[in-house]
XYZ file of C-alpha atoms in Angstrom:
583
model
C 48.949 -64.301 -39.395
C 48.790 -67.883 -40.635
C 50.169 -68.611 -44.108
C 49.753 -72.028 -45.722
C 52.052 -73.038 -48.567
C 50.604 -75.955 -50.478
C 50.503 -77.849 -53.748
C 49.260 -81.039 -55.367
C 52.201 -83.217 -56.388
C 51.718 -85.817 -59.108
C 52.787 -88.634 -56.730
C 53.371 -89.006 -53.013
C 57.065 -89.712 -53.570
C 57.531 -86.228 -55.058
C 58.127 -83.061 -53.049
C 57.909 -79.391 -53.976
C 61.111 -77.369 -54.095
C 59.414 -74.005 -54.719
C 57.430 -74.097 -51.462
C 60.589 -74.622 -49.466
C 62.305 -71.723 -51.181
C 59.348 -69.516 -50.288
C 59.272 -70.644 -46.676
C 62.942 -69.912 -45.974
C 62.652 -66.610 -47.863
C 59.978 -65.525 -45.370
C 61.853 -66.612 -42.244
C 62.237 -63.057 -40.917
C 58.577 -62.152 -41.275
C 56.183 -62.198 -38.271
C 53.995 -64.964 -39.673
C 53.165 -68.562 -38.831
C 54.104 -70.262 -42.100
C 53.373 -73.967 -42.715
C 53.897 -76.323 -45.672
C 51.303 -79.025 -46.339
C 51.554 -81.016 -49.583
C 48.969 -83.248 -51.232
C 48.772 -85.268 -54.461
C 46.410 -85.161 -57.419
C 45.325 -88.674 -56.420
C 44.014 -87.570 -53.015
C 40.276 -87.106 -52.644
C 39.456 -83.480 -53.249
C 37.139 -83.350 -50.226
C 40.023 -84.535 -48.018
C 42.348 -81.859 -49.410
C 39.776 -79.122 -48.829
C 39.105 -80.376 -45.305
C 42.785 -80.518 -44.373
C 43.434 -77.031 -45.725
C 40.428 -75.687 -43.815
C 41.734 -77.180 -40.546
C 44.853 -75.015 -40.854
C 42.590 -71.928 -40.499
C 44.856 -69.965 -42.874
C 44.673 -66.239 -43.440
C 46.623 -66.712 -46.679
C 46.877 -69.793 -48.896
C 49.594 -69.942 -51.553
C 49.359 -72.685 -54.198
C 52.270 -73.840 -56.385
C 50.750 -74.477 -59.828
C 51.877 -76.730 -62.693
C 50.284 -78.383 -65.705
C 49.563 -81.548 -63.717
C 47.657 -79.819 -60.904
C 46.155 -76.539 -62.134
C 42.677 -77.890 -62.861
C 42.345 -79.530 -59.454
C 43.886 -76.485 -57.759
C 41.302 -74.110 -59.253
C 38.460 -76.440 -58.237
C 39.807 -76.543 -54.692
C 40.135 -72.744 -54.605
C 36.495 -72.369 -55.674
C 35.291 -74.619 -52.850
C 37.599 -73.078 -50.247
C 36.227 -69.630 -50.992
C 32.822 -70.809 -49.789
C 34.081 -71.933 -46.388
C 37.001 -69.507 -46.003
C 35.497 -66.325 -47.504
C 38.070 -63.997 -45.943
C 41.154 -66.037 -46.810
C 43.520 -64.517 -49.378
C 44.322 -66.912 -52.248
C 47.683 -66.599 -54.029
C 48.789 -68.689 -56.998
C 52.346 -69.025 -58.286
C 54.353 -71.277 -60.551
C 54.882 -71.771 -64.292
C 51.245 -72.537 -65.043
C 50.069 -69.074 -63.926
C 53.057 -66.983 -64.971
C 52.190 -66.451 -68.644
C 48.482 -65.615 -68.668
C 47.808 -64.416 -65.141
C 45.256 -61.773 -66.131
C 43.041 -64.100 -68.181
C 43.320 -66.819 -65.552
C 42.127 -64.409 -62.865
C 39.322 -63.173 -65.088
C 38.077 -66.716 -65.467
C 38.629 -67.574 -61.793
C 37.317 -64.770 -59.576
C 38.289 -66.612 -56.381
C 42.002 -66.062 -57.088
C 43.193 -62.837 -55.454
C 46.859 -62.604 -56.530
C 49.291 -64.406 -58.805
C 53.064 -64.337 -58.402
C 54.810 -64.485 -61.756
C 58.277 -65.956 -62.299
C 60.804 -66.360 -59.491
C 59.167 -65.884 -56.114
C 62.016 -65.745 -53.593
C 62.035 -61.939 -53.595
C 58.470 -61.226 -54.702
C 56.666 -63.495 -52.235
C 58.154 -62.185 -48.948
C 57.657 -58.606 -50.159
C 54.050 -59.483 -50.967
C 53.418 -61.020 -47.544
C 55.054 -58.020 -45.871
C 52.861 -55.634 -47.882
C 49.745 -57.557 -46.831
C 50.798 -57.485 -43.172
C 51.514 -53.754 -43.347
C 48.406 -53.081 -45.440
C 50.577 -51.405 -48.073
C 49.641 -50.799 -51.698
C 50.588 -53.525 -54.164
C 50.769 -51.135 -57.098
C 54.563 -50.920 -57.154
C 55.350 -54.540 -56.338
C 57.010 -56.092 -59.376
C 56.158 -59.630 -60.429
C 52.511 -59.855 -59.353
C 49.022 -59.624 -60.818
C 46.285 -58.586 -58.387
C 42.729 -57.291 -58.047
C 41.907 -53.678 -57.213
C 38.363 -52.348 -57.270
C 37.149 -55.170 -59.507
C 40.013 -54.564 -61.922
C 42.920 -56.879 -62.599
C 46.271 -55.106 -62.436
C 49.344 -56.635 -64.076
C 52.484 -55.124 -62.543
C 55.876 -55.100 -64.223
C 57.865 -58.307 -64.416
C 60.519 -58.696 -61.752
C 64.107 -58.937 -62.927
C 65.708 -62.340 -62.569
C 67.780 -62.866 -59.436
C 71.379 -62.184 -60.443
C 73.217 -63.629 -57.429
C 71.637 -66.996 -56.685
C 73.699 -67.379 -53.514
C 71.461 -64.731 -51.926
C 68.636 -67.294 -51.972
C 68.626 -69.298 -48.724
C 69.171 -73.062 -48.842
C 65.629 -74.443 -49.164
C 66.199 -77.241 -46.650
C 67.820 -75.233 -43.877
C 64.945 -76.294 -41.591
C 65.835 -79.934 -42.128
C 64.037 -82.774 -43.881
C 61.118 -83.484 -41.549
C 58.120 -84.715 -43.521
C 60.277 -85.684 -46.499
C 60.976 -89.250 -45.456
C 60.623 -91.662 -48.403
C 60.346 -88.767 -50.858
C 62.577 -87.500 -53.651
C 64.430 -84.324 -52.707
C 64.701 -81.733 -55.488
C 67.628 -79.355 -55.807
C 69.310 -77.072 -58.343
C 72.800 -75.720 -58.963
C 71.775 -73.486 -61.888
C 68.795 -71.659 -63.302
C 68.100 -71.133 -66.970
C 69.364 -72.987 -70.021
C 71.811 -72.107 -72.812
C 69.522 -73.643 -75.416
C 66.290 -72.348 -76.923
C 64.239 -75.533 -77.375
C 60.863 -74.319 -78.553
C 58.805 -76.823 -76.539
C 60.409 -75.795 -73.235
C 59.661 -72.858 -70.948
C 63.372 -72.390 -70.288
C 63.578 -70.912 -73.798
C 61.688 -67.845 -72.519
C 64.679 -66.667 -70.458
C 68.180 -65.978 -71.697
C 71.375 -67.487 -70.317
C 72.340 -69.584 -67.328
C 72.854 -68.391 -63.747
C 74.941 -70.404 -61.298
C 75.040 -71.013 -57.586
C 78.674 -70.802 -56.482
C 80.628 -74.039 -56.135
C 81.205 -73.293 -52.445
C 77.466 -73.031 -51.923
C 76.814 -76.205 -53.909
C 79.452 -78.088 -51.928
C 77.827 -77.076 -48.607
C 74.390 -78.059 -49.855
C 75.517 -81.452 -51.143
C 77.240 -82.220 -47.851
C 73.953 -81.534 -46.076
C 72.147 -84.092 -48.244
C 74.816 -86.755 -47.827
C 75.199 -86.211 -44.065
C 71.426 -86.521 -43.672
C 71.428 -89.818 -45.574
C 68.925 -88.631 -48.180
C 68.216 -91.601 -50.546
C 67.860 -89.571 -53.748
C 68.431 -85.976 -54.802
C 67.008 -85.049 -58.182
C 68.609 -81.978 -59.714
C 66.247 -79.841 -61.780
C 68.991 -78.001 -63.679
C 67.741 -77.932 -67.257
C 71.188 -78.843 -68.644
C 73.472 -79.765 -65.777
C 76.595 -80.137 -67.928
C 76.154 -76.952 -69.978
C 79.483 -76.012 -68.380
C 81.384 -79.332 -68.598
C 84.269 -78.200 -66.382
C 81.910 -77.103 -63.610
C 79.929 -80.347 -63.933
C 83.124 -82.364 -63.498
C 83.968 -80.421 -60.345
C 80.575 -81.226 -58.839
C 80.869 -84.909 -59.803
C 84.242 -84.998 -58.015
C 82.805 -83.252 -54.947
C 80.054 -85.852 -54.655
C 82.420 -88.779 -55.243
C 84.895 -87.502 -52.654
C 82.181 -87.135 -50.020
C 81.018 -90.736 -50.316
C 77.710 -91.611 -48.720
C 74.756 -93.509 -50.165
C 72.771 -90.680 -51.756
C 71.837 -91.111 -55.417
C 72.059 -87.939 -57.554
C 69.921 -87.611 -60.686
C 71.008 -85.162 -63.414
C 69.468 -83.911 -66.654
C 72.375 -84.006 -69.101
C 73.106 -82.954 -72.654
C 74.531 -86.101 -74.231
C 76.642 -84.507 -76.940
C 78.302 -82.150 -74.425
C 79.962 -85.099 -72.724
C 83.680 -85.438 -73.405
C 86.707 -87.591 -72.628
C 87.601 -85.590 -69.522
C 84.125 -86.022 -68.066
C 84.049 -89.737 -68.793
C 87.493 -90.095 -67.205
C 85.967 -88.764 -63.981
C 82.743 -90.764 -64.251
C 84.367 -94.144 -64.854
C 85.383 -94.306 -61.185
C 81.966 -93.370 -59.779
C 80.531 -96.033 -57.449
C 77.571 -97.902 -59.007
C 74.298 -96.172 -58.202
C 75.818 -92.846 -57.198
C 74.747 -91.047 -60.393
C 71.730 -91.291 -62.651
C 71.602 -89.441 -65.986
C 68.559 -88.373 -67.980
C 69.481 -87.398 -71.535
C 66.911 -85.752 -73.777
C 67.267 -86.906 -77.385
C 63.673 -85.966 -78.368
C 64.215 -86.801 -82.065
C 66.990 -87.930 -84.366
C 65.542 -86.160 -87.428
C 67.801 -83.194 -88.144
C 65.141 -80.982 -89.739
C 62.852 -81.437 -86.753
C 65.699 -80.609 -84.365
C 66.475 -77.470 -86.369
C 62.834 -76.357 -86.270
C 62.646 -76.689 -82.483
C 66.088 -75.066 -82.113
C 67.564 -78.042 -80.348
C 71.195 -78.547 -81.246
C 72.032 -82.235 -80.972
C 74.800 -84.207 -82.617
C 73.286 -87.677 -82.372
C 76.434 -89.461 -83.565
C 78.450 -87.790 -80.832
C 75.706 -88.448 -78.277
C 75.632 -92.131 -79.279
C 79.385 -92.416 -78.865
C 79.348 -91.044 -75.312
C 76.280 -93.042 -74.283
C 77.863 -96.297 -75.433
C 81.046 -95.510 -73.525
C 79.103 -94.675 -70.376
C 77.272 -97.972 -70.637
C 80.555 -99.851 -70.667
C 81.271 -98.551 -67.145
C 78.063 -100.178 -65.789
C 77.917 -97.722 -62.926
C 75.462 -95.023 -64.084
C 71.790 -95.582 -64.809
C 70.950 -93.917 -68.150
C 67.542 -92.545 -69.191
C 67.014 -91.425 -72.785
C 63.947 -89.392 -73.749
C 61.954 -89.047 -76.974
C 59.081 -86.650 -77.723
C 56.356 -87.655 -80.180
C 54.455 -84.971 -82.073
C 57.291 -82.543 -82.787
C 57.117 -80.384 -85.940
C 57.574 -82.188 -89.246
C 58.229 -85.582 -87.702
C 55.682 -87.941 -89.213
C 54.817 -91.451 -88.088
C 57.571 -93.110 -90.135
C 60.323 -90.706 -89.130
C 59.377 -91.098 -85.466
C 59.763 -94.853 -85.871
C 63.309 -94.183 -87.088
C 63.967 -91.957 -84.074
C 62.595 -94.688 -81.812
C 64.817 -97.338 -83.407
C 67.875 -95.083 -83.239
C 67.457 -94.487 -79.508
C 66.347 -98.027 -78.644
C 69.465 -99.359 -80.360
C 71.557 -97.543 -77.748
C 69.954 -99.838 -75.143
C 69.398 -97.192 -72.443
C 68.451 -98.385 -68.980
C 65.205 -96.497 -69.422
C 63.555 -95.270 -72.620
C 60.998 -92.546 -71.988
C 58.545 -92.016 -74.847
C 56.740 -88.744 -74.103
C 54.220 -86.697 -76.047
C 54.578 -83.039 -76.895
C 52.963 -80.604 -74.461
C 52.225 -77.188 -75.952
C 53.034 -75.216 -72.836
C 51.907 -71.655 -72.300
C 54.688 -69.300 -73.345
C 56.580 -71.891 -75.403
C 57.629 -71.156 -78.975
C 55.751 -74.145 -80.389
C 52.511 -72.976 -78.811
C 52.986 -69.437 -80.112
C 53.506 -70.863 -83.630
C 51.021 -73.738 -83.354
C 49.076 -72.654 -86.455
C 52.195 -73.033 -88.574
C 51.992 -76.806 -88.213
C 48.224 -76.995 -87.723
C 48.544 -78.309 -84.185
C 45.510 -79.661 -82.415
C 45.994 -80.188 -78.712
C 43.937 -80.471 -75.557
C 42.652 -77.096 -74.395
C 43.099 -78.223 -70.796
C 46.397 -79.065 -69.064
C 48.753 -80.673 -69.916
C 47.954 -79.281 -73.418
C 49.053 -82.534 -75.024
C 49.273 -82.907 -78.793
C 46.386 -84.680 -80.511
C 47.650 -84.319 -84.073
C 49.319 -81.921 -86.481
C 49.746 -81.722 -90.221
C 52.430 -84.446 -90.172
C 50.964 -87.009 -87.760
C 47.352 -88.074 -87.261
C 45.472 -88.784 -84.068
C 45.222 -92.452 -85.108
C 49.015 -92.580 -85.310
C 49.378 -90.830 -81.963
C 47.144 -93.513 -80.444
C 49.409 -96.206 -81.908
C 52.418 -94.509 -80.342
C 50.635 -94.398 -76.998
C 50.027 -98.137 -77.168
C 53.708 -98.683 -77.914
C 54.712 -96.351 -75.077
C 52.606 -98.373 -72.648
C 54.343 -101.624 -73.583
C 57.811 -100.088 -73.555
C 57.038 -99.070 -69.985
C 55.739 -102.517 -68.995
C 58.346 -104.618 -70.756
C 61.513 -102.744 -71.685
C 61.831 -100.336 -68.758
C 61.248 -102.983 -66.082
C 64.269 -105.024 -67.330
C 62.419 -108.224 -66.470
C 62.337 -109.461 -70.070
C 65.722 -108.534 -71.550
C 66.735 -111.837 -73.141
C 63.261 -112.489 -74.549
C 62.955 -108.992 -76.013
C 66.429 -109.142 -77.566
C 65.529 -112.433 -79.224
C 62.264 -110.996 -80.547
C 64.136 -107.933 -81.803
C 66.376 -110.202 -83.900
C 63.279 -111.921 -85.263
C 61.998 -108.506 -86.385
C 65.396 -107.671 -87.939
C 66.064 -105.126 -85.191
C 63.088 -103.019 -86.221
C 62.317 -102.365 -82.574
C 59.307 -100.221 -83.283
C 57.757 -102.981 -85.402
C 58.210 -105.411 -82.514
C 56.334 -103.202 -80.054
C 53.714 -102.236 -82.614
C 52.975 -105.915 -83.323
C 52.911 -106.633 -79.587
C 50.483 -103.718 -79.097
C 48.230 -105.130 -81.834
C 48.295 -108.508 -80.082
C 47.304 -106.863 -76.799
C 44.423 -105.034 -78.439
C 43.184 -108.110 -80.323
C 43.035 -110.040 -77.029
C 41.682 -107.093 -74.980
C 44.745 -107.228 -72.729
C 44.912 -103.438 -72.935
C 41.605 -103.156 -71.053
C 42.811 -104.425 -67.678
C 45.872 -104.302 -65.441
C 48.147 -107.328 -65.125
C 50.482 -108.784 -62.519
C 54.133 -109.078 -63.451
C 53.818 -112.865 -63.784
C 50.911 -112.370 -66.177
C 53.134 -110.132 -68.332
C 55.485 -113.079 -68.814
C 52.563 -115.259 -69.822
C 51.315 -112.730 -72.386
C 54.786 -112.264 -73.862
C 55.118 -116.039 -74.158
C 51.720 -116.241 -75.861
C 52.778 -113.516 -78.284
C 56.023 -115.274 -79.173
C 54.271 -118.579 -79.709
C 51.874 -116.842 -82.108
C 54.735 -115.823 -84.425
C 55.364 -118.169 -87.330
C 59.027 -118.892 -87.916
C 60.076 -118.234 -84.311
C 61.810 -121.090 -82.466
C 59.065 -121.634 -79.891
C 60.965 -124.071 -77.689
C 63.952 -121.767 -77.463
C 61.750 -118.733 -76.795
C 60.026 -120.626 -73.999
C 63.450 -121.210 -72.420
C 64.324 -117.504 -72.736
C 61.114 -116.398 -71.036
C 61.817 -118.886 -68.239
C 65.385 -117.617 -67.956
C 64.214 -113.997 -67.708
C 61.662 -114.921 -65.065
C 64.057 -116.913 -62.887
C 66.795 -114.275 -63.207
C 64.652 -111.781 -61.292
C 63.944 -113.761 -58.151
C 63.915 -117.306 -56.819
C 60.677 -118.730 -58.224
C 57.940 -119.973 -55.946
C 55.690 -120.534 -58.950
C 56.105 -120.189 -62.693
C 54.193 -118.373 -65.429
C 51.550 -120.450 -67.152
C 52.995 -122.129 -70.217
C 56.408 -122.761 -68.691
C 56.493 -126.405 -67.702
C 58.852 -127.238 -64.828
C 58.719 -130.908 -63.882
C 62.098 -131.846 -62.491
C 62.833 -135.553 -62.321
C 63.799 -137.172 -59.052
C 67.370 -137.375 -60.359
C 67.386 -133.607 -60.961
C 65.912 -132.878 -57.527
C 68.575 -135.060 -55.887
C 71.317 -133.354 -57.918
C 70.133 -129.914 -56.751
C 70.026 -130.994 -53.109
C 73.465 -132.575 -53.337
C 74.874 -129.461 -54.980
C 73.847 -127.183 -52.109
C 75.052 -129.724 -49.531
C 78.493 -129.934 -51.152
C 81.123 -127.685 -49.569
C 83.294 -128.206 -52.640
C 80.568 -126.876 -54.943
C 79.813 -123.920 -52.695
C 83.501 -123.065 -52.486
C 83.807 -123.256 -56.266
C 80.600 -121.525 -57.404
C 79.330 -119.545 -54.382
C 82.352 -118.793 -52.176
C 80.739 -115.648 -50.748
C 77.995 -117.863 -49.250
C 80.264 -120.341 -47.438
C 79.314 -118.911 -44.032
C 75.694 -119.982 -44.547
C 74.009 -123.358 -44.081
C 72.907 -125.399 -47.132
C 69.295 -124.514 -46.370
C 70.094 -120.794 -46.251
C 72.162 -120.992 -49.442
C 69.339 -122.720 -51.297
C 67.136 -119.701 -50.505
C 69.715 -117.270 -51.888
C 70.487 -119.267 -55.016
C 68.588 -121.464 -57.445
C 69.295 -124.100 -60.098
C 67.104 -124.253 -63.192
C 67.115 -126.728 -66.079
C 66.723 -125.708 -69.720
C 66.344 -127.583 -73.000
C 68.859 -125.238 -74.633
C 72.249 -123.804 -73.723
C 71.046 -120.312 -72.794
C 74.426 -119.119 -71.523
C 76.017 -119.917 -74.883
C 73.343 -117.890 -76.646
C 73.801 -114.936 -74.304
C 77.577 -115.017 -74.815
C 77.778 -115.581 -78.562
C 74.257 -115.430 -80.007
C 74.523 -119.048 -81.139
C 71.689 -121.483 -80.405
C 72.763 -124.929 -79.167
C 70.068 -127.528 -78.510
C 71.562 -129.053 -75.393
C 70.028 -129.637 -71.949
C 71.688 -127.223 -69.541
C 71.627 -126.493 -65.812
C 72.143 -122.878 -64.764
C 72.928 -121.582 -61.283
C 71.251 -118.282 -60.333
C 72.936 -116.353 -57.524
C 70.643 -113.669 -56.031
C 73.050 -112.643 -53.276
C 75.051 -110.124 -55.317
C 76.382 -106.755 -54.108
C 75.182 -104.557 -56.980
C 71.643 -105.029 -58.242
C 71.542 -101.779 -60.183
C 71.552 -103.505 -63.574
C 70.919 -107.188 -62.796
C 69.089 -109.033 -60.045
C 71.214 -112.161 -60.219
C 74.468 -113.637 -61.461
C 74.329 -116.777 -63.606
C 76.746 -119.661 -64.156
C 76.399 -122.805 -66.260
C 76.847 -126.049 -64.332
C 78.519 -128.540 -66.672
C 78.933 -131.357 -64.175
C 75.814 -131.290 -62.034
C 75.162 -135.022 -62.500
């Protein structure tokens, strides 16, 4: 019997953890079981054709909000060319309304609800043995044109009984993110999250986790993204795992979802010695309005969270993501702006502005009428408006989110954005809202832009602001641009016409062993021509380094050396030094 495990990931770089759990859970069954993953961006006809070529007797789809619509369309078409194939759906998107989903989609034969590591192999065994499904917990199935919803299966108590999902190796996962977990469940009851539907946290043993982590590091996996809902819900255990990873070394990056206000001095004492790039933290703030946090049952002490985040940033070794959710109960447009400014002021390495999804089974969806929620009836069930925020305001937030992604999160425009933020009296939301208006007025929001064009648009925007020092802003945009890579050309609007004297001074600088020894000693083994490709000298009308150090603006021509050959490019792409005696 041929069984195909498949899904549609949101991007090629992603992989599906659930399918690998199911495959290893069925390893003792007499079946030919294969995993084949696609993406929602693949042509549907290609997906259908590739699935058909497997000639499966059973197809099992892993279903989520981002792929359920496409999955059901594929199932409908597959039924026409594979009429005798059994179609099984599983995953969070089919676990809460399996009966109604199957009523509306007659081509679905069975759904697996909740955890599948026990249910799925028992289901496959029952199909092989032609046994009744009536007593199999955790499934919904068809019998004589009726849809039968069996009892829920109890949660797996001992997680160590679940096989390691990658025991067959990592073939086919090259250049993809590997997903992993050390816990299941969450101690919190956030009403927008499906984890609130189950009580408590279950843990894989530390011995098991240590073996698994060693496998990742030994295999040289580039990134492992842990899907634990709150990795540091047990701070002591989290510290132990951080130490395990640090002691093992290797070049694997580990991404964790953390609760910011559960950090403590002991944890930071451990983390301060982590090699740069080893850890990446995603911290969900969601809102800084206390009443909203109370309504969604999210316990967050923002002052404490801010304290720990600022201390982590001082280490400059851990990439920090902070998340906000727009559209939460009783957070209107103005209060969300305050939440945005509060989080932006922490200067995270990435600021994720998301929009509330009213997921099936979540508390907010159950109580949607209380706040007069209007949301899309199709996945991902995203908020359109509620009694506190209008659709027009949601659209404004979406425009801001787009520019935060293009400008702030790329870190290509840091000095320019910080200067603009001062101009707007550190009302960060106002800055991005005005920038979004400028984009719309000029129809820049209608087309995609190259990264060099983004510099040009930002420069245009700055020059449109009355009261802004345009000459100084021009220098800052140039500085940001050159700091990213050695320029072969410059954004329009940035004039670079070096005099012959300046050109000679640059050439003489790179030919001088004394200068290289003083400013670029790590490049002494290279020839002047090679060094000039790894470093760059740029001239400015203003002393940019003085401004970056003290915030003071000095109108003085300045030469700055950009060194691109630096060991750690996690936070910056170059190192800069002012050259006081170039001439």
